[in-house]
């Protein structure tokens, strides 16, 4: 029994999740899902029932993860076929026929590989025993094999340790140097092999293979006489109808992306026009500020008796003008002095 502090009480659960409920707006179903791996009838301690529920929940999550991986791979294969067809459409008839022939030859070359032993069979394990472990295949021992490949020595073979056993088989089919071999397909093949072994060996469905489960599997008929293993190229992964639906989905997404791109282009154009208007307005404001500053300088200069300054700060001198009273009246002497008598005039007697 674990200390009671390791499993929160009901009150603690409520307190711990109130903030989460408010911030994430989590509904009641989602909240219950967080604790579906705990026994609701035992709120104080972590017991065997809680462990069973925890394993069950984790297993379910991992199964869903594997299913999602299969679906992603299927979409990957349909995308490859879609791109292949689109590529061929862009070629003229002569080039298209030549390219189709080349692709078919690559496909046939990929299929010409050695026989793949069924994963988990005596033939497959003996091959690992001989080529990886360097031991005599005639002296194969299941218990020793299990101990050798329980690399972390925790008493079980986990998914990673199992998948490592299939490398030799996968190398018969896939080579990263070959154009016709797809490494994404190799990893899907590895996943299928691991699922096959788990289905036949993992009796309690905890996604771990114990020594007892492993030894029991070696006593089954399928261990010595398994069915021939079919690689991914043995049968299609999707139908033509599924491919057509996938292509229609791609077209819809492409149209949606085009609409979004057009909306972004229009918004960009609008922002550009607004930028131009703001720039023009900015220039107008700057000109107005300059003019106001110039007028203030002129007013200050006039008040100080100094000539007004020009636009660059230089002084501007104005021609001096006479006051109205200083302007000579018609016939008046400019200097207001008495006029001299005219010369050479006859004198009066």
mmCIF file with all atom_site columns, C-alpha atoms in Angstrom, residues 32 34 285:
data_model
loop_
_atom_site.group_PDB
_atom_site.id
_atom_site.type_symbol
_atom_site.label_atom_id
_atom_site.label_alt_id
_atom_site.label_comp_id
_atom_site.label_asym_id
_atom_site.label_entity_id
_atom_site.label_seq_id
_atom_site.pdbx_PDB_ins_code
_atom_site.Cartn_x
_atom_site.Cartn_y
_atom_site.Cartn_z
_atom_site.occupancy
_atom_site.B_iso_or_equiv
_atom_site.pdbx_formal_charge
_atom_site.auth_seq_id
_atom_site.auth_comp_id
_atom_site.auth_asym_id
_atom_site.auth_atom_id
_atom_site.pdbx_PDB_model_num
ATOM 1 C CA . UNK A 1 32  ? -13.949 12.562 -15.529 1.00 0.00 ? 32  UNK A CA 1
ATOM 2 C CA . UNK A 1 34  ? -8.699  12.604 -16.519 1.00 0.00 ? 34  UNK A CA 1
ATOM 3 C CA . UNK A 1 285 ? 1.709   67.879 -41.288 1.00 0.00 ? 285 UNK A CA 1
#
